[in-house]
């Protein structure tokens, strides 16, 4: 591994530490909705689509179906998600965000947005846009690289 790659790995580790600390602070300040479950609410909401099936949620979130099942059970128990049998396939559950879930998601994004606004207060709009673009590309390219790696492993 060259020096540039080592530096990037170190910066990514620092970023992950920062994200962990951010999520911990959120959990301390607003313990009603665990931070990991806020992201699932966003995935249930999808691209403005009204809800989703649990299997779609596992796909969208890139989580194991058993993990998603436990998380959905917690969201349902907290009144943040409604789970109903799908009329076309009674074995499948259709998940939708409740009003309380939507309010929790809005509050969470407002909280995160406030922290990011303070953190990026000295950044120019162009720098913020460049970071957003670079993170989107990195996320996409990591997924592609991991998929290729998995395919190579499967071929062996």
Coordinates of C-alpha atoms in Angstrom, one line a residue:
X1 CA 0.0 0.0 0.0
X2 CA 1.5 3.4 -1.0
X3 CA 1.6 6.5 1.2
X4 CA -1.4 8.1 -0.5
X5 CA -3.5 4.9 0.1
X6 CA -2.4 4.8 3.7
X7 CA -3.4 8.4 4.2
X8 CA -6.8 7.8 2.6
X9 CA -7.4 4.8 4.9
X10 CA -6.4 6.9 7.9
X11 CA -8.8 9.8 6.9
X12 CA -11.6 7.3 6.3
X13 CA -11.0 5.8 9.8
X14 CA -11.1 9.3 11.2
X15 CA -14.4 9.9 9.3
X16 CA -15.9 6.7 10.7
X17 CA -14.9 7.8 14.2
X18 CA -16.5 11.1 13.7
X19 CA -19.7 9.5 12.4
X20 CA -19.8 7.1 15.4
X21 CA -19.3 10.1 17.8
X22 CA -22.1 12.0 15.9
X23 CA -24.5 9.1 16.3
X24 CA -23.6 8.7 19.9
X25 CA -24.2 12.4 20.6
X26 CA -27.5 12.1 18.8
X27 CA -28.4 9.0 20.9
X28 CA -27.5 10.9 24.1
X29 CA -29.5 14.1 23.1
X30 CA -32.5 12.3 21.5
X31 CA -32.7 8.7 22.9
X32 CA -36.2 8.1 21.6
X33 CA -35.1 6.9 18.2
X34 CA -31.8 5.0 17.9
X35 CA -29.6 6.6 15.2
X36 CA -29.4 3.4 13.1
X37 CA -33.1 3.3 12.9
X38 CA -33.4 6.8 11.5
X39 CA -31.6 5.6 8.4
X40 CA -34.0 2.8 8.0
X41 CA -36.9 5.2 8.1
X42 CA -35.3 7.0 5.1
X43 CA -35.0 3.7 3.3
X44 CA -38.6 2.8 3.9
X45 CA -39.6 6.2 2.5
X46 CA -37.4 5.4 -0.5
X47 CA -37.6 7.9 -3.4
X48 CA -40.9 9.4 -2.4
X49 CA -42.6 6.0 -2.8
X50 CA -45.2 5.1 -0.2
X51 CA -43.5 2.4 1.8
X52 CA -41.8 -0.8 0.8
X53 CA -41.7 -4.5 1.4
X54 CA -39.2 -5.8 4.1
X55 CA -37.2 -7.6 1.4
X56 CA -36.9 -4.2 -0.5
X57 CA -35.8 -2.6 2.8
X58 CA -33.0 -5.2 3.2
X59 CA -31.8 -4.5 -0.3
X60 CA -32.0 -0.7 0.0
X61 CA -30.2 -0.7 3.3
X62 CA -27.7 -3.4 2.4
X63 CA -28.5 -5.2 5.6
X64 CA -29.2 -8.8 6.3
X65 CA -32.9 -9.6 6.3
X66 CA -32.8 -10.9 9.9
X67 CA -31.3 -7.6 11.0
X68 CA -33.9 -5.7 9.1
X69 CA -36.7 -7.8 10.7
X70 CA -35.5 -7.0 14.2
X71 CA -35.1 -3.3 13.4
X72 CA -38.6 -3.1 11.8
X73 CA -40.1 -4.8 14.9
X74 CA -38.5 -2.0 17.0
X75 CA -39.8 0.7 14.7
X76 CA -43.3 -0.9 14.7
X77 CA -43.2 -1.2 18.5
X78 CA -42.2 2.5 18.8
X79 CA -45.1 3.5 16.5
X80 CA -42.8 4.9 13.9
X81 CA -43.6 2.3 11.2
X82 CA -46.9 0.5 10.2
X83 CA -46.6 -3.0 9.0
X84 CA -49.5 -4.6 7.1
X85 CA -49.9 -7.7 5.1
X86 CA -49.5 -7.1 1.4
X87 CA -52.9 -7.7 -0.3
X88 CA -51.2 -9.3 -3.4
X89 CA -48.9 -11.5 -1.3
X90 CA -50.1 -12.3 2.2
X91 CA -46.7 -13.7 3.2
X92 CA -45.1 -10.3 2.6
X93 CA -45.3 -7.2 4.8
X94 CA -45.8 -3.7 3.4
X95 CA -44.1 -1.1 5.6
X96 CA -45.1 2.6 5.7
X97 CA -43.9 5.4 7.9
X98 CA -46.4 6.7 10.4
X99 CA -46.9 10.4 11.2
X100 CA -44.8 9.8 14.3
X101 CA -42.1 8.2 12.2
X102 CA -42.1 11.1 9.7
X103 CA -41.9 13.6 12.6
X104 CA -39.0 11.6 14.1
X105 CA -37.2 11.5 10.7
X106 CA -37.7 15.2 10.2
X107 CA -36.4 16.0 13.7
X108 CA -33.4 13.8 13.2
X109 CA -32.5 15.3 9.9
X110 CA -32.9 18.8 11.3
X111 CA -30.6 17.8 14.2
X112 CA -28.0 16.4 11.9
X113 CA -28.4 19.4 9.6
X114 CA -27.7 21.7 12.4
X115 CA -24.5 19.9 13.4
X116 CA -23.3 19.9 9.8
X117 CA -24.2 23.6 9.4
X118 CA -22.0 24.3 12.4
X119 CA -19.2 22.0 11.2
X120 CA -19.2 23.4 7.7
X121 CA -19.8 27.1 8.6
X122 CA -16.4 28.1 7.2
X123 CA -16.7 26.1 4.0
X124 CA -17.8 27.7 0.8
X125 CA -20.9 26.4 -1.0
X126 CA -18.6 25.0 -3.7
X127 CA -16.5 23.1 -1.1
X128 CA -19.7 21.6 0.4
X129 CA -21.0 20.6 -3.1
X130 CA -17.6 19.1 -4.0
X131 CA -17.5 17.1 -0.8
X132 CA -21.1 15.8 -1.4
X133 CA -20.2 14.8 -4.9
X134 CA -17.0 13.1 -3.9
X135 CA -18.7 11.2 -1.1
X136 CA -21.4 10.0 -3.5
X137 CA -18.8 8.9 -6.0
X138 CA -16.7 7.1 -3.3
X139 CA -19.8 5.3 -2.0
X140 CA -20.8 4.2 -5.5
X141 CA -17.3 3.1 -6.4
X142 CA -16.8 1.2 -3.2
X143 CA -20.0 -0.7 -3.9
X144 CA -18.8 -1.5 -7.4
X145 CA -15.3 -2.6 -6.1
X146 CA -16.9 -4.8 -3.4
X147 CA -19.3 -6.4 -5.9
X148 CA -16.4 -7.1 -8.3
X149 CA -14.4 -8.6 -5.4
X150 CA -17.4 -10.8 -4.4
X151 CA -17.8 -12.0 -8.0
X152 CA -14.1 -12.9 -8.2
X153 CA -14.4 -14.8 -4.9
X154 CA -17.4 -16.6 -6.1
X155 CA -15.6 -17.6 -9.3
X156 CA -12.8 -19.2 -7.4

